[in-house]
Tab-separated table of C-alpha atoms and ligand atoms in Angstrom:
chain	number	residue	atom	x	y	z
X	1	MET	CA	-35.173	202.378	69.824
X	2	LEU	CA	-34.551	201.466	66.137
X	3	ASN	CA	-37.768	202.847	64.690
X	4	ASP	CA	-36.295	206.132	66.378
X	5	VAL	CA	-34.011	206.226	63.114
X	6	THR	CA	-36.138	207.552	60.289
X	7	PRO	CA	-34.873	206.123	56.890
X	8	LYS	CA	-33.334	209.491	56.018
X	9	GLY	CA	-31.524	209.258	59.532
X	10	LEU	CA	-29.839	205.631	58.786
X	11	LEU	CA	-26.850	206.710	57.272
X	12	SER	CA	-25.494	205.128	54.214
X	13	LEU	CA	-21.739	204.665	55.046
X	14	LEU	CA	-20.842	205.028	51.277
X	15	LEU	CA	-17.945	207.318	51.262
X	16	VAL	CA	-19.184	210.511	49.925
X	17	ALA	CA	-16.684	212.601	47.845
X	18	SER	CA	-14.053	213.867	50.355
X	19	PRO	CA	-13.538	217.491	50.414
X	20	ALA	CA	-11.311	219.132	47.837
X	21	ALA	CA	-8.641	220.856	50.263
X	22	ALA	CA	-7.092	218.843	52.969
X	23	VAL	CA	-8.991	219.342	56.159
X	24	LYS	CA	-6.953	219.186	59.534
X	25	LEU	CA	-8.310	218.189	62.758
X	26	TRP	CA	-7.308	217.093	66.427
X	27	ALA	CA	-8.529	214.765	68.659
X	28	THR	CA	-7.571	214.162	72.287
X	29	SER	CA	-7.440	210.629	73.818
X	30	TYR	CA	-6.993	209.448	77.565
X	31	ASN	CA	-5.768	205.812	77.254
X	32	ASP	CA	-2.501	206.932	75.327
X	33	HIS	CA	-2.569	210.361	76.856
X	34	ALA	CA	-2.066	212.143	73.419
X	35	ILE	CA	-3.413	214.778	71.204
X	36	TYR	CA	-3.559	213.417	67.592
X	37	THR	CA	-3.257	215.545	64.428
X	38	LEU	CA	-5.550	214.103	61.815
X	39	ASN	CA	-5.815	214.824	58.099
X	40	LEU	CA	-9.054	214.516	56.063
X	41	GLY	CA	-7.989	213.846	52.409
X	42	GLY	CA	-8.195	211.697	49.387
X	43	GLU	CA	-6.944	208.705	51.748
X	44	GLY	CA	-10.047	209.258	54.110
X	45	LEU	CA	-9.189	210.044	57.600
X	46	THR	CA	-5.544	209.626	58.410
X	47	VAL	CA	-3.224	210.175	61.706
X	48	THR	CA	-0.216	212.542	60.870
X	49	SER	CA	1.276	212.996	64.217
X	50	LYS	CA	0.706	212.936	68.171
X	51	SER	CA	1.637	215.048	71.154
X	52	LEU	CA	2.314	213.924	74.512
X	53	ASP	CA	2.512	217.563	76.119
X	54	CYS	CA	-1.021	217.636	77.335
X	55	GLY	CA	-0.493	215.380	80.113
X	56	SER	CA	-2.314	212.234	81.577
X	57	GLU	CA	-5.868	213.074	80.908
X	58	PRO	CA	-6.042	215.447	77.734
X	59	THR	CA	-9.357	216.459	77.032
X	60	TRP	CA	-11.038	219.948	75.832
X	61	MET	CA	-8.923	222.037	73.270
X	62	THR	CA	-9.462	225.696	72.176
X	63	LEU	CA	-7.925	227.139	69.011
X	64	ASP	CA	-7.048	230.675	68.700
X	65	LYS	CA	-6.585	230.820	64.906
X	66	GLY	CA	-5.663	234.327	64.910
X	67	LYS	CA	-2.620	233.681	67.055
X	68	SER	CA	-1.911	229.874	65.572
X	69	THR	CA	-2.308	228.771	69.002
X	70	LEU	CA	-4.068	225.767	70.568
X	71	TYR	CA	-4.852	225.218	74.179
X	72	CYS	CA	-5.434	221.862	75.720
X	73	LEU	CA	-6.707	220.924	79.202
X	74	ASN	CA	-5.351	218.031	81.139
X	75	GLU	CA	-8.234	216.885	83.658
X	76	GLY	CA	-5.205	215.254	86.004
X	77	TRP	CA	-7.488	212.411	87.719
X	78	GLY	CA	-4.244	211.690	89.725
X	79	GLY	CA	-4.147	215.077	91.405
X	80	GLU	CA	-3.067	218.024	89.487
X	81	GLY	CA	-4.501	219.212	86.245
X	82	SER	CA	-2.395	221.507	83.364
X	83	LEU	CA	-3.087	223.914	80.537
X	84	THR	CA	-0.759	223.597	77.656
X	85	SER	CA	-0.352	226.276	75.000
X	86	TYR	CA	0.845	225.101	71.400
X	87	LYS	CA	1.983	226.831	68.388
X	88	VAL	CA	0.076	225.533	65.425
X	89	ASN	CA	2.160	224.675	62.435
X	90	ASP	CA	0.851	225.039	58.818
X	91	ASP	CA	0.381	221.279	58.856
X	92	ALA	CA	-1.396	221.290	62.224
X	93	THR	CA	1.213	219.720	63.778
X	94	LEU	CA	2.180	221.009	67.295
X	95	LYS	CA	4.998	222.849	69.065
X	96	THR	CA	4.934	223.162	72.959
X	97	LEU	CA	5.028	226.632	74.141
X	98	ASP	CA	4.206	226.338	77.819
X	99	ILE	CA	2.777	223.905	80.235
X	100	LEU	CA	1.079	225.482	83.650
X	101	PRO	CA	-0.143	223.392	86.344
X	102	THR	CA	-3.697	224.193	87.422
X	103	LEU	CA	-6.275	222.897	89.768
X	104	LYS	CA	-7.569	219.465	88.823
X	105	SER	CA	-10.382	218.623	86.651
X	106	PRO	CA	-10.547	221.466	84.202
X	107	VAL	CA	-13.214	220.150	81.799
X	108	SER	CA	-14.045	223.198	79.238
X	109	ALA	CA	-12.313	226.557	78.449
X	110	SER	CA	-13.275	229.720	76.471
X	111	LEU	CA	-11.095	232.651	75.179
X	112	TYR	CA	-12.425	235.771	76.051
X	113	GLY	CA	-11.276	239.544	76.820
X	114	PRO	CA	-9.269	241.973	74.812
X	115	ASN	CA	-7.332	240.244	72.112
X	116	ASN	CA	-8.192	236.709	73.246
X	117	ASN	CA	-5.868	237.326	76.254
X	118	GLY	CA	-8.272	235.400	78.801
X	119	LEU	CA	-9.168	231.955	78.987
X	120	ALA	CA	-11.596	230.929	81.300
X	121	ILE	CA	-11.844	227.227	82.760
X	122	ALA	CA	-14.655	225.336	84.458
X	123	HIS	CA	-13.135	222.917	86.802
X	124	TYR	CA	-15.441	219.615	87.568
X	125	ASP	CA	-14.279	217.974	90.430
X	126	THR	CA	-12.948	220.864	92.186
X	127	SER	CA	-16.008	223.024	91.980
X	128	THR	CA	-14.168	226.099	90.701
X	129	PHE	CA	-14.358	228.872	87.920
X	130	SER	CA	-10.898	230.089	87.054
X	131	SER	CA	-9.522	232.450	84.454
X	132	PHE	CA	-5.909	232.543	83.079
X	133	ASP	CA	-3.916	235.462	81.308
X	134	VAL	CA	-2.859	234.014	78.045
X	135	LYS	CA	-1.689	237.254	76.711
X	136	ASP	CA	1.838	235.869	76.343
X	137	THR	CA	1.068	232.276	74.929
X	138	SER	CA	4.540	231.024	75.982
X	139	SER	CA	4.232	232.118	79.586
X	140	LEU	CA	0.634	231.320	81.008
X	141	SER	CA	-0.561	232.390	84.580
X	142	LEU	CA	-3.574	232.150	86.579
X	143	SER	CA	-5.416	235.233	87.074
X	144	GLN	CA	-8.798	234.823	88.929
X	145	ASN	CA	-10.484	232.135	90.644
X	146	GLU	CA	-13.698	231.180	92.690
X	147	THR	CA	-14.409	227.711	94.122
X	148	TYR	CA	-18.154	227.060	95.271
X	149	THR	CA	-19.718	224.766	98.127
X	150	MET	CA	-23.389	223.727	98.644
X	151	ALA	CA	-25.291	223.477	102.008
X	152	GLY	CA	-26.327	220.088	101.167
X	153	PRO	CA	-26.561	217.505	97.899
X	154	GLY	CA	-28.917	218.422	95.226
X	155	PRO	CA	-32.016	216.267	93.992
X	156	VAL	CA	-29.555	213.643	92.367
X	157	PRO	CA	-27.425	213.144	95.490
X	158	ASP	CA	-24.708	210.880	93.962
X	159	ARG	CA	-24.021	213.338	91.268
X	160	GLN	CA	-24.870	216.592	92.900
X	161	ASP	CA	-23.029	216.316	96.071
X	162	VAL	CA	-21.035	219.376	95.384
X	163	PRO	CA	-20.925	221.921	92.589
X	164	HIS	CA	-19.783	220.656	89.413
X	165	LEU	CA	-18.878	223.302	86.774
X	166	HIS	CA	-18.839	221.802	83.427
X	167	HIS	CA	-18.820	224.367	80.275
X	168	THR	CA	-17.799	227.860	79.983
X	169	ILE	CA	-19.574	229.741	77.077
X	170	LEU	CA	-18.794	233.371	75.919
X	171	ASP	CA	-22.140	235.207	75.098
X	172	PRO	CA	-22.653	236.896	71.731
X	173	THR	CA	-22.169	240.364	72.918
X	174	LYS	CA	-18.667	238.927	74.369
X	175	LYS	CA	-19.454	240.752	77.625
X	176	PHE	CA	-20.477	237.580	79.740
X	177	LEU	CA	-19.400	234.187	80.277
X	178	VAL	CA	-21.999	231.617	81.223
X	179	VAL	CA	-21.034	228.199	83.061
X	180	PRO	CA	-23.635	225.389	83.338
X	181	ASP	CA	-22.941	223.815	86.845
X	182	LEU	CA	-24.183	220.222	86.947
X	183	GLY	CA	-23.949	219.753	90.749
X	184	ALA	CA	-26.165	223.159	91.797
X	185	ASP	CA	-28.491	223.056	89.075
X	186	LEU	CA	-27.264	226.490	88.035
X	187	LEU	CA	-26.169	228.553	84.975
X	188	ARG	CA	-23.647	230.838	86.754
X	189	VAL	CA	-23.160	234.032	84.969
X	190	TYR	CA	-19.734	236.261	84.881
X	191	ALA	CA	-19.653	239.777	83.767
X	192	LEU	CA	-16.538	240.857	81.860
X	193	GLN	CA	-14.815	243.946	82.859
X	194	LYS	CA	-14.282	246.104	79.872
X	195	GLY	CA	-10.816	246.405	78.644
X	196	SER	CA	-9.380	243.645	80.868
X	197	ILE	CA	-9.598	240.164	81.516
X	198	GLU	CA	-11.191	240.580	85.203
X	199	TRP	CA	-14.697	239.519	85.762
X	200	ALA	CA	-17.204	239.728	88.461
X	201	GLU	CA	-19.877	237.229	89.394
X	202	ILE	CA	-23.592	238.259	88.790
X	203	ASP	CA	-26.893	236.465	89.548
X	204	PRO	CA	-27.184	232.698	88.379
X	205	VAL	CA	-29.922	231.434	86.501
X	206	LYS	CA	-31.699	228.591	88.251
X	207	ALA	CA	-31.895	225.588	86.083
X	208	LEU	CA	-34.602	222.861	86.780
X	209	PRO	CA	-34.172	220.852	89.660
X	210	GLY	CA	-32.119	217.698	89.237
X	211	SER	CA	-31.462	218.508	85.662
X	212	GLY	CA	-27.790	218.679	85.725
X	213	PRO	CA	-26.782	221.297	83.177
X	214	ARG	CA	-23.782	220.189	81.341
X	215	HIS	CA	-22.864	222.303	78.041
X	216	GLY	CA	-24.876	225.004	76.563
X	217	VAL	CA	-25.010	227.112	73.392
X	218	PHE	CA	-25.990	230.693	72.613
X	219	ALA	CA	-28.168	231.306	69.373
X	220	THR	CA	-28.817	234.865	67.497
X	221	ALA	CA	-31.857	235.208	65.174
X	222	GLY	CA	-31.921	239.045	64.300
X	223	PRO	CA	-32.241	240.987	67.415
X	224	LYS	CA	-33.261	238.017	69.501
X	225	THR	CA	-31.009	235.769	71.431
X	226	PHE	CA	-31.555	232.204	72.990
X	227	PHE	CA	-29.694	229.886	75.127
X	228	TYR	CA	-30.064	226.085	74.840
X	229	VAL	CA	-28.615	223.770	77.569
X	230	LEU	CA	-28.390	219.884	77.354
X	231	ASN	CA	-28.651	218.349	80.984
X	232	GLU	CA	-26.745	215.368	81.615
X	233	LEU	CA	-29.038	214.175	84.434
X	234	SER	CA	-32.538	214.556	83.004
X	235	ASN	CA	-31.409	213.932	79.427
X	236	THR	CA	-33.285	217.068	78.534
X	237	ILE	CA	-32.590	220.359	76.438
X	238	THR	CA	-34.009	223.569	78.114
X	239	GLY	CA	-34.381	226.359	75.884
X	240	TYR	CA	-34.211	230.106	77.376
X	241	LYS	CA	-34.949	233.682	75.681
X	242	VAL	CA	-31.949	235.748	76.746
X	243	THR	CA	-32.304	239.393	77.715
X	244	TYR	CA	-29.636	242.165	78.327
X	245	ALA	CA	-30.459	244.954	80.583
X	246	LYS	CA	-28.416	247.694	82.943
X	247	GLY	CA	-25.384	245.128	82.761
X	248	ALA	CA	-27.056	242.160	83.581
X	249	LEU	CA	-27.911	238.810	81.356
X	250	THR	CA	-31.147	237.269	82.454
X	251	MET	CA	-32.874	234.202	80.901
X	252	GLU	CA	-36.656	233.522	80.607
X	253	ARG	CA	-37.339	229.573	80.319
X	254	LEU	CA	-39.106	228.592	77.225
X	255	PHE	CA	-39.195	224.853	77.013
X	256	ASP	CA	-37.549	221.460	78.693
X	257	PHE	CA	-38.082	218.502	76.738
X	258	SER	CA	-36.194	215.322	75.986
X	259	SER	CA	-32.853	215.139	74.218
X	260	HIS	CA	-34.607	213.144	71.529
X	261	GLY	CA	-37.274	216.015	71.061
X	262	PRO	CA	-40.724	216.387	72.700
X	263	GLY	CA	-42.081	213.156	74.060
X	264	GLY	CA	-38.825	211.174	73.585
X	265	SER	CA	-37.304	208.867	76.122
X	266	VAL	CA	-33.904	207.342	76.690
X	267	PRO	CA	-32.814	204.263	78.248
X	268	ALA	CA	-31.666	203.905	81.829
X	269	GLY	CA	-27.845	204.900	82.231
X	270	THR	CA	-28.143	207.546	79.352
X	271	LYS	CA	-26.092	210.652	79.935
X	272	ALA	CA	-26.217	213.295	77.625
X	273	ALA	CA	-23.086	215.005	76.487
X	274	GLU	CA	-22.500	217.621	74.129
X	275	LEU	CA	-24.236	220.268	72.336
X	276	LYS	CA	-23.312	222.611	69.450
X	277	ILE	CA	-24.785	225.250	67.286
X	278	SER	CA	-24.412	225.233	63.528
X	279	PRO	CA	-22.159	228.406	62.124
X	280	ASP	CA	-25.313	229.528	60.543
X	281	GLN	CA	-27.025	229.553	64.151
X	282	ARG	CA	-29.939	227.709	62.648
X	283	PHE	CA	-29.590	224.231	64.170
X	284	VAL	CA	-28.133	222.705	67.315
X	285	ILE	CA	-26.992	219.067	67.649
X	286	ALA	CA	-26.740	216.999	70.776
X	287	SER	CA	-24.854	214.083	71.712
X	288	SER	CA	-26.113	211.237	73.892
X	289	ARG	CA	-24.151	208.561	75.598
X	290	GLY	CA	-24.860	205.187	77.026
X	291	GLU	CA	-27.996	204.519	74.594
X	292	ASN	CA	-26.172	202.414	71.837
X	293	SER	CA	-29.647	201.700	70.872
X	294	LEU	CA	-29.096	202.371	67.055
X	295	MET	CA	-27.026	199.895	64.594
X	296	MET	CA	-24.862	201.162	61.908
X	297	PRO	CA	-22.957	199.232	59.086
X	298	ASN	CA	-19.532	198.423	60.060
X	299	LEU	CA	-17.022	201.016	58.903
X	300	ASP	CA	-14.987	198.323	57.451
X	301	PRO	CA	-16.551	197.655	54.099
X	302	ARG	CA	-15.446	194.168	54.102
X	303	ASN	CA	-17.064	193.517	57.370
X	304	SER	CA	-20.935	192.902	57.235
X	305	THR	CA	-21.464	193.004	60.869
X	306	ALA	CA	-23.436	195.925	61.986
X	307	VAL	CA	-22.195	197.713	65.143
X	308	PRO	CA	-23.862	199.601	67.927
X	309	SER	CA	-23.894	203.407	68.108
X	310	ASP	CA	-25.231	206.238	70.316
X	311	PRO	CA	-27.027	209.100	68.522
X	312	LEU	CA	-26.186	212.682	67.045
X	313	ILE	CA	-29.514	214.387	67.491
X	314	SER	CA	-30.208	217.549	65.306
X	315	PHE	CA	-32.808	220.195	65.809
X	316	ARG	CA	-34.057	223.118	63.894
X	317	ILE	CA	-34.212	226.546	65.635
X	318	ASP	CA	-37.207	228.780	65.099
X	319	GLY	CA	-35.639	232.174	64.951
X	320	ALA	CA	-38.966	233.869	65.768
X	321	THR	CA	-39.776	231.806	68.918
X	322	GLY	CA	-36.447	230.035	69.896
X	323	ALA	CA	-38.432	226.707	69.618
X	324	LEU	CA	-36.723	223.621	68.596
X	325	LYS	CA	-38.091	221.109	66.086
X	326	HIS	CA	-36.446	217.635	65.633
X	327	VAL	CA	-34.720	217.057	62.292
X	328	GLN	CA	-32.751	214.024	62.622
X	329	THR	CA	-31.524	211.268	65.050
X	330	ALA	CA	-28.279	209.839	63.482
X	331	ALA	CA	-25.746	207.150	64.229
X	332	ALA	CA	-22.731	209.163	66.097
X	333	GLY	CA	-20.176	206.702	64.426
X	334	GLY	CA	-20.156	204.155	67.588
X	335	ARG	CA	-20.257	204.267	71.511
X	336	ASN	CA	-19.759	207.150	73.666
X	337	PRO	CA	-19.786	210.209	71.606
X	338	ARG	CA	-18.562	212.628	74.289
X	339	GLY	CA	-17.255	215.385	72.066
X	340	PHE	CA	-17.974	216.357	68.568
X	341	ASN	CA	-17.395	219.450	66.371
X	342	ILE	CA	-18.762	221.088	63.161
X	343	ASN	CA	-16.312	222.811	60.832
X	344	ARG	CA	-16.959	226.307	59.915
X	345	ALA	CA	-18.717	225.809	56.734
X	346	GLY	CA	-21.227	223.636	58.605
X	347	THR	CA	-20.605	220.753	56.014
X	348	LEU	CA	-18.485	218.410	58.290
X	349	VAL	CA	-19.060	217.037	61.879
X	350	ALA	CA	-16.311	215.169	63.627
X	351	SER	CA	-17.350	212.687	66.340
X	352	ALA	CA	-15.057	211.578	68.995
X	353	LEU	CA	-16.109	207.962	70.274
X	354	GLN	CA	-14.752	207.425	73.571
X	355	ASP	CA	-15.519	203.596	73.777
X	356	ASP	CA	-14.794	202.598	70.380
X	357	ASN	CA	-11.345	204.361	69.955
X	358	ARG	CA	-12.355	206.132	66.873
X	359	VAL	CA	-12.938	209.421	65.344
X	360	VAL	CA	-15.545	209.493	62.489
X	361	VAL	CA	-16.051	212.534	60.191
X	362	PHE	CA	-19.814	212.886	58.831
X	363	SER	CA	-20.508	215.232	55.856
X	364	ARG	CA	-23.612	217.650	56.374
X	365	ASP	CA	-26.373	219.198	54.574
X	366	VAL	CA	-26.268	222.588	55.528
X	367	GLY	CA	-29.775	223.143	54.327
X	368	SER	CA	-31.638	220.499	55.823
X	369	GLY	CA	-29.071	220.163	58.807
X	370	GLU	CA	-28.884	216.362	58.428
X	371	LEU	CA	-25.616	214.440	58.316
X	372	THR	CA	-25.588	212.807	55.073
X	373	GLY	CA	-22.581	210.158	55.051
X	374	VAL	CA	-19.193	209.156	56.461
X	375	VAL	CA	-16.329	210.905	54.985
X	376	GLY	CA	-13.659	209.152	56.996
X	377	TRP	CA	-12.834	207.638	59.989
X	378	ALA	CA	-9.445	206.706	62.051
X	379	VAL	CA	-8.529	204.607	65.134
X	380	VAL	CA	-7.453	207.232	67.869
X	381	GLY	CA	-6.520	205.931	71.269
X	382	GLU	CA	-4.818	202.485	71.738
X	383	GLY	CA	-6.072	199.892	74.363
X	384	ASP	CA	-9.687	199.363	75.753
X	385	GLY	CA	-12.154	202.039	76.338
X	386	ASN	CA	-11.515	205.891	77.059
X	387	GLY	CA	-10.415	206.457	73.959
X	388	PRO	CA	-10.900	210.099	72.067
X	389	ASN	CA	-12.690	212.552	74.135
X	390	TYR	CA	-12.764	215.630	72.094
X	391	THR	CA	-12.284	216.817	68.373
X	392	LEU	CA	-11.711	220.102	66.658
X	393	PHE	CA	-11.137	221.319	63.170
X	394	ASP	CA	-8.049	223.643	62.470
X	395	GLU	CA	-9.690	226.577	60.968
M	1	LIG	C1	-13.644	213.564	78.902
M	1	LIG	O1	-14.289	212.250	79.685
M	1	LIG	C2	-14.186	212.616	81.171
M	1	LIG	C3	-14.564	211.438	81.838
M	1	LIG	O2	-14.663	210.203	80.593
M	1	LIG	C4	-15.007	213.635	81.695
M	1	LIG	O3	-14.825	214.110	82.819
M	1	LIG	C5	-14.943	215.053	80.548
M	1	LIG	O4	-15.831	215.839	80.650
M	1	LIG	C6	-14.761	214.621	79.204
M	1	LIG	N1	-14.414	215.788	78.399
M	1	LIG	C7	-15.031	216.487	77.618
M	1	LIG	C8	-14.508	217.730	76.840
M	1	LIG	O5	-16.404	216.059	77.417
M	2	LIG	C1	-6.958	231.076	93.555
M	2	LIG	O1	-5.937	232.364	93.555
M	2	LIG	C2	-5.157	232.406	94.568
M	2	LIG	C3	-4.212	233.479	94.327
M	2	LIG	O2	-5.074	234.571	93.107
M	2	LIG	C4	-4.280	231.222	94.762
M	2	LIG	O3	-3.710	231.559	95.795
M	2	LIG	C5	-5.012	230.180	94.823
M	2	LIG	O4	-4.256	228.966	95.055
M	2	LIG	C6	-6.021	229.792	93.719
M	2	LIG	N1	-6.883	228.690	94.237
M	2	LIG	C7	-7.141	227.904	93.098
M	2	LIG	C8	-8.110	226.989	93.400
M	2	LIG	O5	-6.882	227.996	91.823
M	3	LIG	C1	-16.393	192.368	61.979
M	3	LIG	O1	-16.852	193.415	62.828
M	3	LIG	C2	-17.404	192.971	64.318
M	3	LIG	C3	-18.062	194.187	65.032
M	3	LIG	O2	-17.121	195.103	65.192
M	3	LIG	C4	-16.290	192.390	65.020
M	3	LIG	O3	-16.609	191.870	65.984
M	3	LIG	C5	-15.254	191.406	64.037
M	3	LIG	O4	-14.095	190.829	64.571
M	3	LIG	C6	-15.202	191.952	62.878
M	3	LIG	N1	-14.728	190.824	61.801
M	3	LIG	C7	-13.555	190.704	61.034
M	3	LIG	C8	-13.398	189.516	60.359
M	3	LIG	O5	-12.747	191.791	61.436
């Protein structure tokens, strides 16, 4: 698989110039049950504070910058999950506002509705879609929920025993939420009710059998809208053309190919993870776990031993057709890049390496869409494995 790395894709680990203004971000970590506040500045990436109020298994974070509020999900492996709201201070440290117990296994959230007063959540283990009233950020409450069942297991029975809702995505018109269901091979669709945070389910989109849709993104190009979903079980990306008519959202499948691009393949045990769109809507980036088939220079400049890494794979969107063209397969900064995020300018990518207890920030060329070097890294999460799971920029 090393020949998968183009010379350009092999990241030089020379520290490229750090951004002029301090950049702040957060990372969640399981093994020490914490949210970290990190600062990227002249000294590289440094940990500035830690909060333990997001419960036992902190995972997904959602920022409402306008309200200076950060929401954090706790998967609650032991039983109950929780949703914590934080006031974000100027230095990105956090002050707890409220902690609401939720059904187990919330894994992804999206703000929606008037003034971002709704927070929609996908629950993985418990096959549930739920929404919360977050109008008063210090007093959160459950609004609506729906739990799903299946008549029998899907084509990949050990992973598709029951529905597994994995992501919540607000569409560009802000009138629909789409929720990939890895267990049921569906993209569930919810129509948002005007002027409130209520929703009603409409017909889902059928994903390819056994694909296991996990995370998705919408892309707009002029009048056109596309949807891309990364499938964890088939390790493919499916592209759709989106159309709106009569209060419904429908999707027509355009393609389905390897997470490494057309004709690509992955080793056994690979689990595709995250999919993000660049802020300019011109590129998508996928992360893939369990490959470890790339080698990258050690992040410690005094250590000449190369280390294994999973990939971050970038694709350029053809705005006329919705096709994706492979641009780069780059080292993700280590093993198990479950969550990563792009800053608003599109110039930085922060990657959470769950199996290496590390967060790495890369510089990114907005024109070519390529990752161009490491601008900082930090140890996040103490103890073996199950380190950082998700990262988010404070902006
Ligand atoms: C974090 O990791 C856990 C399991 O290791 C997984 O269930 C969850 O989906 C991950 N969260 C994100 C945001 O990827
Ligand atoms: C769903 O909502 C109802 C009331 O709105 C509540 O009683 C129930 O506990 C909720 N169930 C889940 C699974 O959240
Ligand atoms: C150099 O890096 C390798 C791979 O991470 C590690 O096993 C080794 O302990 C490091 N050596 C030193 C002297 O830190």
